[in-house]
Coordinates of N, CA and C in Angstrom, one line a residue:
M1 N 28.4 19.6 -26.1 CA 27.6 20.7 -26.3 C 26.1 20.0 -27.1
D2 N 25.9 19.1 -28.6 CA 25.4 18.9 -29.1 C 24.1 18.6 -28.8
R3 N 23.7 18.2 -27.3 CA 23.4 16.7 -26.3 C 23.3 18.0 -25.6
L4 N 23.2 19.2 -25.2 CA 23.0 19.9 -24.0 C 21.8 20.8 -24.9
I5 N 22.4 21.6 -26.1 CA 21.3 22.2 -26.3 C 20.3 21.3 -27.2
S6 N 20.6 20.4 -28.0 CA 19.4 19.5 -28.4 C 17.4 19.2 -27.9
F7 N 17.1 20.2 -28.4 CA 15.6 20.1 -27.4 C 14.9 18.5 -27.5
L8 N 14.1 18.0 -27.1 CA 13.8 16.2 -26.8 C 12.0 17.0 -27.1
P9 N 11.6 16.5 -27.5 CA 10.0 15.6 -27.2 C 9.4 15.8 -25.9
S10 N 8.8 16.6 -25.5 CA 8.0 16.7 -24.6 C 6.7 16.5 -24.9
S11 N 6.1 16.0 -23.8 CA 4.1 16.1 -23.0 C 3.1 17.2 -23.0
S12 N 2.7 17.1 -23.2 CA 2.2 18.8 -23.3 C 1.9 19.3 -21.4
T13 N 2.0 18.0 -20.9 CA 1.7 18.1 -19.7 C 3.5 19.1 -18.9
A14 N 4.5 18.5 -20.0 CA 5.5 19.4 -19.8 C 5.6 20.4 -20.4
K15 N 5.0 21.9 -21.7 CA 4.9 22.1 -22.5 C 4.5 23.5 -21.5
T16 N 3.0 22.8 -20.8 CA 2.4 24.0 -20.6 C 2.8 23.8 -18.9
T17 N 3.2 23.5 -17.5 CA 3.2 22.8 -16.6 C 5.0 24.6 -16.3
Q18 N 5.9 23.5 -16.8 CA 6.7 24.3 -16.9 C 7.0 26.1 -16.5
F19 N 6.2 26.8 -17.4 CA 6.0 27.9 -16.9 C 4.5 28.4 -17.2
S20 N 3.8 27.1 -15.8 CA 2.6 28.5 -15.9 C 3.4 28.6 -13.8
L21 N 2.4 29.5 -13.7 CA 2.2 30.1 -12.4 C 2.1 28.5 -11.2
S22 N 1.7 28.0 -11.6 CA 1.5 26.3 -10.7 C 3.1 25.5 -10.3
F23 N 3.7 26.1 -10.7 CA 5.7 26.0 -11.5 C 6.2 26.5 -10.4
K24 N 6.3 26.2 -9.0 CA 5.9 27.0 -8.1 C 7.8 27.8 -8.3
R25 N 8.2 27.1 -9.1 CA 10.2 27.3 -9.3 C 9.9 29.2 -10.0
L26 N 8.5 28.8 -10.5 CA 7.9 30.3 -10.9 C 8.5 31.6 -10.1
L27 N 8.6 31.1 -8.9 CA 8.0 32.7 -7.2 C 9.6 33.3 -7.7
L28 N 10.1 32.4 -7.4 CA 11.6 33.1 -7.0 C 11.5 34.3 -8.8
P29 N 12.0 34.1 -9.5 CA 12.3 35.1 -11.1 C 11.1 36.0 -10.5
I30 N 9.7 36.0 -10.2 CA 8.6 37.0 -10.7 C 9.2 37.6 -9.3
S31 N 9.5 37.3 -8.3 CA 9.3 38.0 -6.7 C 10.6 38.8 -6.9
L32 N 12.3 38.2 -7.8 CA 12.7 39.0 -8.5 C 12.6 40.3 -9.4
A33 N 12.1 39.7 -9.7 CA 11.3 41.0 -11.3 C 10.0 41.9 -11.1
A34 N 9.6 41.3 -9.6 CA 8.7 43.0 -8.8 C 9.8 43.6 -8.5
L35 N 11.0 43.5 -8.0 CA 11.8 43.5 -6.8 C 12.6 45.2 -8.4
V36 N 13.3 44.3 -9.1 CA 13.3 45.7 -9.9 C 12.4 46.4 -10.6
A37 N 10.8 46.1 -10.7 CA 9.8 47.4 -11.2 C 9.6 47.7 -10.4
A38 N 9.8 48.2 -8.8 CA 9.7 48.6 -7.5 C 10.5 50.1 -7.9
P39 N 10.3 51.2 -7.6 CA 11.4 52.3 -7.2 C 11.7 52.4 -6.4
A40 N 12.0 51.8 -5.7 CA 12.2 51.7 -3.8 C 13.5 51.2 -3.8
T41 N 13.6 49.6 -5.0 CA 14.1 48.4 -4.5 C 15.0 48.0 -6.0
R42 N 15.4 49.3 -6.9 CA 15.4 48.7 -8.2 C 16.6 48.9 -9.0
E43 N 17.0 50.4 -7.9 CA 19.5 49.9 -8.0 C 19.7 49.7 -7.2
L44 N 19.4 49.0 -5.2 CA 19.4 47.0 -4.8 C 19.7 46.8 -5.8
T45 N 18.0 46.0 -5.9 CA 18.1 44.9 -7.1 C 18.6 44.7 -8.0
V46 N 18.7 45.6 -9.0 CA 19.6 45.0 -10.3 C 21.6 45.1 -9.7
T47 N 22.1 46.2 -8.8 CA 22.9 46.0 -8.8 C 23.2 44.1 -8.1
T48 N 23.6 43.5 -7.3 CA 23.0 42.3 -5.9 C 22.7 41.4 -7.3
L49 N 21.9 41.4 -8.8 CA 22.0 40.0 -9.8 C 22.5 40.6 -10.1
S50 N 22.9 42.0 -10.4 CA 24.4 41.9 -11.9 C 25.5 41.1 -11.6
D51 N 26.0 41.1 -10.0 CA 27.0 40.6 -9.3 C 26.6 39.4 -9.3
A52 N 25.7 38.7 -8.9 CA 25.5 37.9 -9.0 C 25.6 36.6 -10.6
F53 N 25.4 37.4 -11.7 CA 25.3 36.6 -12.9 C 26.8 36.8 -13.2
W54 N 27.2 37.8 -13.5 CA 28.3 37.9 -14.0 C 29.4 37.6 -12.7
A55 N 29.2 37.7 -11.6 CA 30.8 37.1 -10.5 C 30.2 36.0 -10.1
V56 N 29.6 35.2 -10.3 CA 29.7 34.2 -9.8 C 29.4 32.6 -10.6
S57 N 28.1 33.7 -11.6 CA 27.2 31.9 -12.8 C 28.4 32.1 -13.7
C58 N 28.8 33.1 -13.9 CA 29.4 33.2 -15.3 C 30.5 31.9 -15.1
Y59 N 31.4 32.8 -13.5 CA 32.1 31.1 -13.7 C 32.3 29.7 -13.5
V60 N 31.1 29.9 -12.6 CA 30.6 28.5 -12.5 C 30.1 27.9 -14.1
A61 N 29.6 28.7 -14.5 CA 29.0 28.5 -15.6 C 30.9 27.3 -16.4
L62 N 31.6 28.5 -17.0 CA 32.7 28.3 -17.8 C 33.4 27.0 -17.1
T63 N 33.7 27.0 -15.8 CA 34.4 26.0 -15.1 C 33.4 25.1 -15.2
L64 N 32.3 23.9 -14.6 CA 31.3 23.0 -14.8 C 31.7 22.6 -17.2
A65 N 31.6 24.2 -17.7 CA 31.8 23.8 -19.7 C 33.8 23.7 -19.1
V66 N 34.8 23.5 -18.3 CA 36.5 22.5 -18.2 C 35.8 21.6 -17.9
Y67 N 35.1 20.9 -16.3 CA 35.1 19.6 -16.3 C 34.2 19.2 -17.0
H68 N 33.5 19.5 -17.1 CA 32.6 18.6 -18.4 C 33.5 17.5 -20.0
W69 N 34.5 18.5 -20.8 CA 35.2 18.0 -21.0 C 36.8 17.5 -21.2
L70 N 37.3 17.4 -19.2 CA 37.8 17.5 -19.2 C 38.0 15.7 -19.2
A71 N 36.3 15.9 -17.8 CA 35.4 14.3 -18.2 C 35.7 13.2 -19.0
L72 N 35.5 14.3 -20.6 CA 34.7 13.3 -21.8 C 36.2 12.7 -22.0
Y73 N 37.5 13.8 -22.1 CA 39.2 13.8 -22.3 C 39.5 13.0 -21.7
I74 N 39.8 12.7 -20.5 CA 40.4 11.4 -19.9 C 39.2 9.9 -20.1
N75 N 38.2 10.3 -20.2 CA 37.4 8.2 -20.8 C 38.1 8.7 -22.0
K76 N 38.3 8.5 -22.7 CA 39.0 8.6 -24.3 C 40.4 7.5 -23.3
D77 N 40.8 7.1 -24.6 CA 42.5 6.4 -25.0 C 43.9 7.0 -25.1
N78 N 43.9 8.3 -25.3 CA 44.5 8.8 -25.7 C 46.1 8.8 -24.5
V79 N 47.2 10.0 -25.2 CA 48.3 9.7 -24.5 C 48.3 10.3 -23.5
F80 N 47.1 11.3 -22.9 CA 47.1 12.5 -21.6 C 46.6 11.3 -21.1
S81 N 45.1 10.3 -20.9 CA 45.0 9.3 -20.1 C 46.0 8.5 -19.7
K82 N 46.5 7.8 -20.5 CA 47.5 6.8 -20.3 C 48.7 7.2 -19.5
L83 N 49.4 8.7 -19.9 CA 50.1 9.3 -18.0 C 49.7 9.7 -17.6
V84 N 48.4 9.8 -16.7 CA 47.9 9.7 -15.7 C 47.7 8.5 -15.5
H85 N 46.4 7.7 -15.5 CA 46.0 6.3 -15.2 C 47.1 5.7 -14.6
Q86 N 48.8 5.7 -15.1 CA 49.3 4.4 -15.4 C 50.4 4.9 -14.2
S87 N 50.3 6.1 -13.8 CA 51.1 6.9 -13.2 C 50.9 7.4 -11.0
R88 N 51.2 7.0 -10.4 CA 50.3 7.2 -9.2 C 50.7 8.3 -9.3
S89 N 52.1 8.7 -9.0 CA 51.9 10.7 -8.9 C 51.8 11.6 -9.4
N90 N 51.7 10.6 -11.1 CA 50.8 12.2 -12.3 C 49.5 12.1 -11.6
Q91 N 48.8 11.5 -11.1 CA 47.2 10.7 -11.2 C 47.4 12.1 -9.7
V92 N 48.2 12.4 -8.6 CA 47.9 13.4 -7.2 C 48.1 14.3 -8.4
V93 N 48.7 14.5 -8.4 CA 49.5 16.2 -9.3 C 48.4 16.5 -10.6
F94 N 47.7 16.0 -11.1 CA 46.6 15.6 -11.9 C 44.6 16.5 -11.1
A95 N 45.1 15.5 -9.6 CA 43.6 15.2 -8.7 C 43.8 16.9 -8.6
A96 N 45.2 17.5 -8.0 CA 45.8 18.4 -7.1 C 45.4 19.9 -8.2
L97 N 45.0 19.7 -9.6 CA 45.5 20.2 -10.5 C 43.7 21.1 -10.9
M98 N 43.1 19.5 -10.3 CA 41.5 19.7 -11.1 C 41.0 20.3 -9.5
G99 N 41.4 20.1 -8.5 CA 40.9 20.8 -7.2 C 41.1 22.2 -7.0
A100 N 42.2 22.8 -7.5 CA 41.7 24.1 -7.3 C 41.5 24.9 -8.2
L101 N 40.8 24.0 -9.4 CA 39.6 25.0 -9.9 C 38.8 25.2 -9.8
P102 N 38.1 26.5 -9.4 CA 37.0 27.3 -7.8 C 35.4 25.8 -8.7
G103 N 34.7 26.2 -7.7 CA 33.9 25.1 -7.4 C 33.8 24.0 -7.5
C104 N 32.9 23.0 -6.4 CA 33.7 21.2 -6.5 C 33.2 20.6 -8.2
G105 N 33.4 20.6 -9.3 CA 33.8 20.1 -10.3 C 34.3 19.3 -10.6
G106 N 35.6 19.7 -9.5 CA 36.7 18.9 -10.0 C 37.2 17.4 -9.0
A107 N 36.6 18.0 -7.5 CA 35.9 16.6 -6.7 C 35.0 15.6 -7.1
I108 N 34.3 16.3 -7.6 CA 33.5 15.6 -8.1 C 33.9 14.4 -9.4
V109 N 34.7 15.1 -10.3 CA 35.4 14.2 -11.4 C 36.6 13.4 -11.0
V110 N 37.3 13.5 -10.1 CA 38.1 12.9 -10.0 C 37.5 11.5 -8.4
T111 N 36.6 12.4 -8.5 CA 35.7 10.8 -6.9 C 35.3 9.8 -8.0
T112 N 34.0 10.4 -9.0 CA 33.3 9.4 -9.8 C 35.0 8.7 -10.4
Q113 N 35.8 9.4 -11.1 CA 37.2 8.4 -11.4 C 37.7 7.1 -10.2
F114 N 37.8 8.0 -9.1 CA 38.3 6.6 -8.3 C 37.3 6.3 -8.5
I115 N 36.2 6.1 -8.1 CA 34.6 5.3 -7.4 C 34.7 4.0 -9.0
S116 N 35.6 4.0 -10.4 CA 36.3 3.5 -11.5 C 36.7 3.0 -11.6
G117 N 38.2 3.2 -10.5 CA 39.5 2.5 -11.1 C 40.0 2.3 -11.9
K118 N 39.5 3.6 -12.0 CA 40.8 4.6 -13.2 C 41.9 5.4 -11.9
L119 N 41.7 6.1 -10.9 CA 42.6 6.6 -10.2 C 42.9 6.4 -9.2
G120 N 43.1 6.3 -7.9 CA 44.2 6.0 -6.4 C 43.7 6.7 -5.2
F121 N 44.0 6.4 -4.4 CA 43.0 6.6 -3.3 C 43.6 8.3 -3.0
G122 N 45.2 8.1 -3.8 CA 46.3 9.3 -3.0 C 45.0 10.5 -3.7
A123 N 44.8 10.3 -4.8 CA 44.4 10.9 -5.1 C 43.0 12.0 -5.3
V124 N 42.4 11.0 -4.1 CA 41.2 11.5 -4.4 C 41.5 12.5 -3.0
V125 N 42.9 12.2 -1.8 CA 42.8 13.1 -0.8 C 43.0 13.7 -1.8
A126 N 44.3 14.4 -3.1 CA 44.8 15.5 -3.3 C 43.6 16.4 -3.2
V127 N 42.5 16.1 -4.0 CA 41.8 16.8 -5.1 C 41.0 18.1 -3.5
L128 N 40.5 17.0 -2.8 CA 39.7 17.4 -1.0 C 40.6 18.3 -0.7
V129 N 41.4 17.7 -0.4 CA 43.0 19.0 0.2 C 43.2 20.6 -0.4
S130 N 43.5 20.9 -2.2 CA 42.9 21.8 -2.9 C 42.1 22.5 -3.1
T131 N 40.9 21.2 -2.9 CA 39.8 22.7 -3.1 C 39.3 23.5 -2.3
M132 N 38.9 25.0 -3.0 CA 38.2 25.9 -1.7 C 36.6 25.5 -2.3
G133 N 36.4 24.5 -2.8 CA 35.2 25.3 -3.3 C 33.9 25.9 -4.0
D134 N 33.5 26.4 -4.3 CA 32.6 27.3 -4.3 C 33.2 28.9 -3.9
A135 N 33.6 28.6 -2.9 CA 33.9 29.7 -2.2 C 35.9 30.1 -2.5
A136 N 35.8 30.1 -3.5 CA 37.1 30.0 -4.9 C 36.3 31.2 -5.9
F137 N 34.8 31.1 -5.5 CA 34.7 31.9 -6.6 C 34.7 33.5 -6.4
L138 N 34.1 33.7 -4.8 CA 34.1 34.8 -3.6 C 35.8 36.0 -4.4
L139 N 36.2 35.2 -3.6 CA 37.4 35.5 -3.5 C 38.4 35.8 -5.1
I140 N 38.2 35.1 -6.0 CA 38.4 35.8 -6.8 C 38.3 36.7 -7.7
A141 N 37.0 36.3 -7.6 CA 36.0 37.8 -7.8 C 36.3 38.8 -6.9
S142 N 36.7 39.2 -5.1 CA 37.1 40.6 -4.9 C 38.1 40.7 -4.8
E143 N 39.3 39.1 -4.8 CA 40.9 39.1 -4.8 C 41.4 38.3 -5.3
P144 N 41.4 38.4 -7.0 CA 42.4 37.6 -7.8 C 43.4 37.5 -7.7
K145 N 44.9 38.4 -7.6 CA 46.2 38.2 -6.4 C 45.8 37.0 -5.3
T146 N 44.9 37.1 -5.1 CA 45.1 36.1 -3.7 C 44.3 35.1 -3.7
G147 N 43.5 35.1 -4.9 CA 42.6 33.7 -5.0 C 43.3 32.6 -5.8
L148 N 44.7 33.7 -7.0 CA 45.3 32.7 -7.5 C 46.6 32.1 -6.9
A149 N 47.5 32.9 -5.5 CA 47.4 32.9 -4.6 C 47.2 31.7 -3.4
M150 N 46.6 32.3 -3.4 CA 44.9 30.6 -2.3 C 45.4 28.9 -3.7
M151 N 44.9 29.3 -5.3 CA 44.9 27.7 -5.8 C 46.8 26.9 -5.9
A152 N 47.3 28.1 -5.6 CA 48.7 28.1 -5.8 C 49.4 27.0 -5.1
M153 N 48.8 27.3 -3.6 CA 49.5 27.0 -2.5 C 48.4 25.5 -2.6
G154 N 47.0 25.2 -2.3 CA 45.9 24.2 -2.5 C 47.2 23.1 -3.4
V155 N 47.9 23.7 -4.2 CA 47.6 22.4 -5.5 C 49.4 21.6 -4.8
I156 N 50.0 23.2 -4.1 CA 51.6 22.5 -3.1 C 51.1 21.5 -2.3
V157 N 50.2 21.7 -1.1 CA 49.8 21.1 -0.1 C 49.1 19.8 -0.4
G158 N 48.3 19.9 -1.7 CA 47.4 19.0 -2.2 C 47.9 17.4 -2.5
T159 N 49.9 17.9 -3.4 CA 50.6 17.4 -4.2 C 51.0 16.4 -3.0
A160 N 51.2 17.8 -2.2 CA 51.9 16.5 -0.9 C 51.6 15.6 0.3
S161 N 49.8 15.9 0.1 CA 49.9 15.2 1.0 C 49.0 13.5 0.1
G162 N 48.8 14.2 -1.1 CA 48.4 12.9 -1.9 C 50.0 11.9 -1.4
R163 N 51.1 12.5 -2.4 CA 51.6 11.5 -1.8 C 52.4 10.8 -0.8
I164 N 52.0 11.5 0.1 CA 52.0 11.2 1.2 C 50.3 9.4 2.1
I165 N 49.6 9.6 1.1 CA 49.4 8.8 0.9 C 49.6 7.6 1.1
N166 N 49.9 7.5 -0.4 CA 50.6 6.4 -1.6 C 51.1 5.6 -1.0
L167 N 52.2 6.5 -0.6 CA 53.1 5.9 0.9 C 52.2 4.6 1.7
F168 N 51.3 4.8 2.6 CA 50.8 4.2 3.1 C 49.7 3.2 2.9
H169 N 48.7 4.1 1.2 CA 48.3 2.4 1.5 C 47.8 3.0 -0.5
A170 N 47.4 1.8 -0.4 CA 47.1 1.6 -1.9 C 45.5 2.1 -3.0
D171 N 45.7 1.7 -3.9 CA 45.2 2.5 -4.3 C 43.4 2.6 -4.6
D172 N 43.4 1.6 -4.5 CA 41.7 0.8 -4.0 C 41.4 0.7 -2.9
F173 N 42.3 1.2 -1.6 CA 41.6 1.7 -0.1 C 40.5 2.3 -0.3
L174 N 39.5 2.1 -0.3 CA 38.3 2.5 0.7 C 37.0 2.5 -0.8
R175 N 38.0 1.9 -1.4 CA 37.2 1.9 -3.1 C 35.5 1.2 -2.5
P176 N 34.5 2.1 -2.4 CA 33.5 1.0 -2.3 C 33.5 0.2 -4.1
K177 N 32.9 -1.6 -3.4 CA 32.1 -1.8 -4.6 C 30.8 -2.1 -5.5
Q178 N 31.4 -2.6 -6.5 CA 29.5 -1.9 -7.5 C 29.1 -3.2 -7.6
V179 N 28.3 -3.1 -7.0 CA 27.7 -4.4 -7.5 C 26.1 -4.0 -8.1
E180 N 25.8 -4.8 -9.5 CA 25.7 -5.6 -10.6 C 24.4 -5.1 -10.2
N181 N 23.0 -4.3 -10.7 CA 22.1 -4.9 -10.9 C 21.0 -4.7 -11.9
D182 N 20.7 -6.3 -13.0 CA 20.6 -6.0 -14.2 C 18.9 -6.1 -14.7
E183 N 17.9 -5.9 -13.3 CA 16.8 -5.7 -12.9 C 16.9 -3.4 -13.8
P184 N 15.1 -4.1 -14.9 CA 15.2 -2.5 -15.8 C 15.3 -1.9 -14.1
V185 N 14.8 -0.5 -14.8 CA 13.9 0.7 -13.7 C 13.4 1.1 -14.5
R186 N 12.1 1.2 -14.2 CA 10.9 1.0 -14.2 C 9.7 2.9 -13.5
S187 N 9.5 3.1 -14.5 CA 8.7 4.1 -13.8 C 7.7 4.2 -12.8
C188 N 8.0 4.7 -11.5 CA 6.4 4.6 -10.7 C 4.1 4.8 -11.2
S189 N 5.3 5.8 -12.1 CA 3.5 6.3 -12.2 C 3.4 7.1 -13.1
S190 N 3.1 8.5 -14.2 CA 2.9 8.5 -15.2 C 3.7 10.5 -14.9
Q191 N 2.8 10.2 -13.4 CA 3.3 11.9 -12.8 C 4.6 11.7 -12.4
S192 N 5.7 11.3 -12.6 CA 7.7 11.0 -12.4 C 7.3 11.0 -13.6
Q193 N 7.1 10.6 -14.5 CA 7.6 10.6 -15.7 C 7.2 12.0 -16.2
D194 N 6.5 12.8 -15.8 CA 6.0 13.5 -16.5 C 7.3 15.0 -15.4
K195 N 7.3 15.1 -14.6 CA 8.7 16.1 -14.0 C 9.6 15.4 -14.7
E196 N 10.1 14.2 -15.8 CA 11.4 13.9 -15.6 C 11.0 14.5 -16.7
A197 N 10.1 14.9 -17.9 CA 10.2 16.0 -19.0 C 10.3 17.1 -19.4
V198 N 10.4 17.5 -18.3 CA 10.4 18.7 -17.7 C 11.0 19.6 -17.7
S199 N 12.4 18.6 -16.1 CA 13.1 19.0 -16.3 C 14.5 18.5 -17.4
K200 N 13.7 17.9 -18.8 CA 15.1 17.9 -19.9 C 15.0 19.2 -19.9
K201 N 13.3 19.5 -20.4 CA 13.0 20.8 -20.7 C 13.8 21.9 -20.7
A202 N 13.6 22.1 -19.4 CA 14.5 23.5 -19.0 C 15.6 22.7 -19.0
I203 N 16.5 21.7 -18.8 CA 18.3 22.6 -19.4 C 18.2 21.9 -19.9
N204 N 17.5 21.4 -20.9 CA 17.7 21.7 -22.3 C 17.8 23.8 -22.7
L205 N 16.9 24.3 -22.5 CA 17.0 25.7 -22.6 C 18.2 26.4 -22.5
Q206 N 18.2 25.8 -20.5 CA 19.5 26.3 -19.7 C 20.2 26.6 -20.9
G207 N 20.6 24.7 -21.6 CA 21.4 24.2 -22.0 C 22.2 25.6 -23.4
Y208 N 20.7 25.7 -23.9 CA 20.9 26.4 -25.0 C 21.8 28.0 -24.9
L209 N 20.6 28.2 -23.6 CA 22.1 30.1 -22.8 C 23.0 29.6 -22.8
W210 N 23.5 29.0 -22.0 CA 24.3 28.5 -22.1 C 25.4 28.9 -23.2
S211 N 25.3 28.3 -24.1 CA 26.4 27.8 -24.8 C 26.3 28.7 -26.0
V212 N 25.3 30.2 -25.6 CA 25.5 31.9 -26.1 C 25.9 32.6 -25.9
L213 N 26.2 32.2 -24.3 CA 26.8 32.8 -23.0 C 28.4 33.1 -22.3
I214 N 28.5 31.6 -22.3 CA 29.3 31.3 -21.7 C 30.4 32.1 -22.2
I215 N 31.1 32.7 -23.6 CA 32.4 32.9 -24.2 C 32.5 34.7 -23.4
P216 N 31.3 34.9 -23.7 CA 31.3 36.7 -24.0 C 31.1 36.9 -22.0
G217 N 29.6 35.6 -21.5 CA 30.0 35.8 -19.8 C 31.1 35.7 -19.4
A218 N 32.0 34.6 -19.8 CA 33.5 34.6 -18.9 C 34.5 36.5 -19.6
A219 N 34.1 36.0 -20.1 CA 36.0 37.3 -20.9 C 34.8 38.5 -20.7
V220 N 33.5 39.1 -19.7 CA 32.7 39.7 -18.3 C 33.4 39.7 -16.9
A221 N 33.1 38.8 -16.8 CA 33.6 38.4 -15.5 C 35.2 38.2 -15.3
L222 N 35.9 37.6 -16.3 CA 37.4 38.1 -15.9 C 37.7 40.2 -15.3
L223 N 37.4 40.5 -16.6 CA 37.0 41.5 -16.7 C 36.4 43.0 -15.4
G224 N 35.7 42.1 -15.2 CA 35.0 42.8 -13.5 C 36.4 42.1 -12.1
S225 N 36.8 41.0 -12.2 CA 37.4 40.7 -12.0 C 38.9 41.1 -10.9
F226 N 39.2 42.0 -12.4 CA 40.4 43.1 -12.7 C 39.9 44.0 -12.0
Q227 N 38.2 44.9 -11.4 CA 38.5 46.1 -11.3 C 38.5 46.8 -12.3
V228 N 37.7 45.9 -13.8 CA 38.1 46.5 -15.0 C 36.1 47.4 -15.4
D229 N 36.1 48.8 -15.9 CA 34.3 48.9 -16.0 C 34.6 49.1 -17.7
V230 N 33.7 47.6 -17.3 CA 32.8 47.2 -18.7 C 32.5 48.4 -19.3
N231 N 31.5 48.7 -19.0 CA 30.9 49.8 -19.5 C 31.7 51.2 -19.5
Q232 N 33.0 51.7 -19.2 CA 33.2 52.3 -19.6 C 34.1 51.9 -21.0
L233 N 35.2 50.4 -20.7 CA 35.2 49.8 -21.9 C 34.7 50.3 -23.0
L234 N 33.5 49.3 -23.3 CA 33.0 49.1 -23.9 C 32.0 50.4 -24.6
A235 N 32.4 52.0 -23.8 CA 31.7 52.9 -23.8 C 30.1 52.6 -24.3
L236 N 29.5 52.2 -22.9 CA 28.0 52.3 -22.7 C 28.1 53.4 -22.1
P237 N 26.1 53.4 -21.5 CA 26.2 54.2 -20.6 C 26.1 53.7 -19.2
E238 N 26.0 54.9 -17.9 CA 26.0 53.8 -16.5 C 24.8 53.3 -17.0
M239 N 25.6 52.1 -16.0 CA 24.9 50.7 -14.9 C 23.9 50.0 -16.4
S240 N 24.5 49.6 -17.7 CA 24.3 49.8 -18.5 C 24.6 47.9 -18.3
M241 N 26.0 47.3 -18.1 CA 26.3 45.9 -17.9 C 25.6 45.4 -16.5
E242 N 25.1 46.3 -15.7 CA 24.8 45.7 -14.5 C 22.6 45.7 -14.8
W243 N 21.8 46.4 -15.9 CA 21.1 45.9 -16.3 C 20.9 44.2 -17.0
V244 N 22.0 43.9 -18.4 CA 21.8 42.9 -19.2 C 22.1 41.8 -17.7
G245 N 23.2 42.2 -17.6 CA 23.9 40.7 -15.8 C 22.1 41.0 -15.3
A246 N 21.8 41.6 -14.9 CA 19.7 41.5 -14.3 C 19.2 40.8 -14.9
I247 N 19.0 41.8 -15.6 CA 18.1 40.8 -16.7 C 18.7 39.4 -17.3
L248 N 19.6 38.8 -17.7 CA 20.1 38.1 -18.0 C 19.5 36.8 -16.7
L249 N 20.0 37.0 -15.4 CA 19.5 36.2 -14.8 C 18.0 35.8 -14.1
I250 N 17.0 36.8 -14.6 CA 16.2 36.6 -13.8 C 15.6 35.6 -15.4
S251 N 15.7 35.8 -16.3 CA 15.6 35.1 -17.8 C 16.0 33.8 -17.7
S252 N 16.6 33.0 -17.3 CA 17.7 31.9 -17.8 C 16.8 31.2 -16.0
M253 N 16.0 32.2 -14.6 CA 15.0 31.0 -13.5 C 14.5 31.2 -14.7
F254 N 13.4 32.0 -15.5 CA 12.7 31.6 -15.5 C 12.6 30.0 -17.2
L255 N 13.6 30.2 -17.2 CA 13.5 29.0 -18.0 C 13.4 27.5 -17.2

């Protein structure tokens, strides 16, 4: 987490470009802010942006944090990593559970472990069968019970598929061969270095914002999934959380 929120030193170009109008990424948040400011489109825009922030962005941030923690944890020498890596059946179950989590992060983690030689081909099949990808966010937000049922079904089918694959294929089936390249990677121009500095600065600002918002944001997202009126629960005026969500979404896009 410290690596996400640490502010790296950047060039003067990065400091000026990221928040200038010439930086094309700013066109979208400026346009959304204009729609919020216009009385004719204000209510619809605020409601839409709020739903996008609380029901989607917060879920994505939470699952990415879980994926990041799991990726770090299974790379360490501990009881859990040994339990997963030393048993083909355990690998399949672990991969199916990773696939059941909303988003594509689980598939990315398992595929990376497969390429590095720590998981077998059956685990890759299990995670790809069990995952619903980003569609899981929408399903959980709109129909939590149905979403959980689909996730459970995905784990069962994914586990069965992975174990069947293990009967016919070795763990290294279709694993790409790693080619070592000792040549140093050099930047082509100073312009590419400036763009990289801008990207790092934006990632650091986003990381700092989400390190603060991830827990309260996840709580609001879960309450909303179960049709709980957060405004009423916290005794807030009507549309308060909608405005907070819209403002936070636009603000995060400015970073």
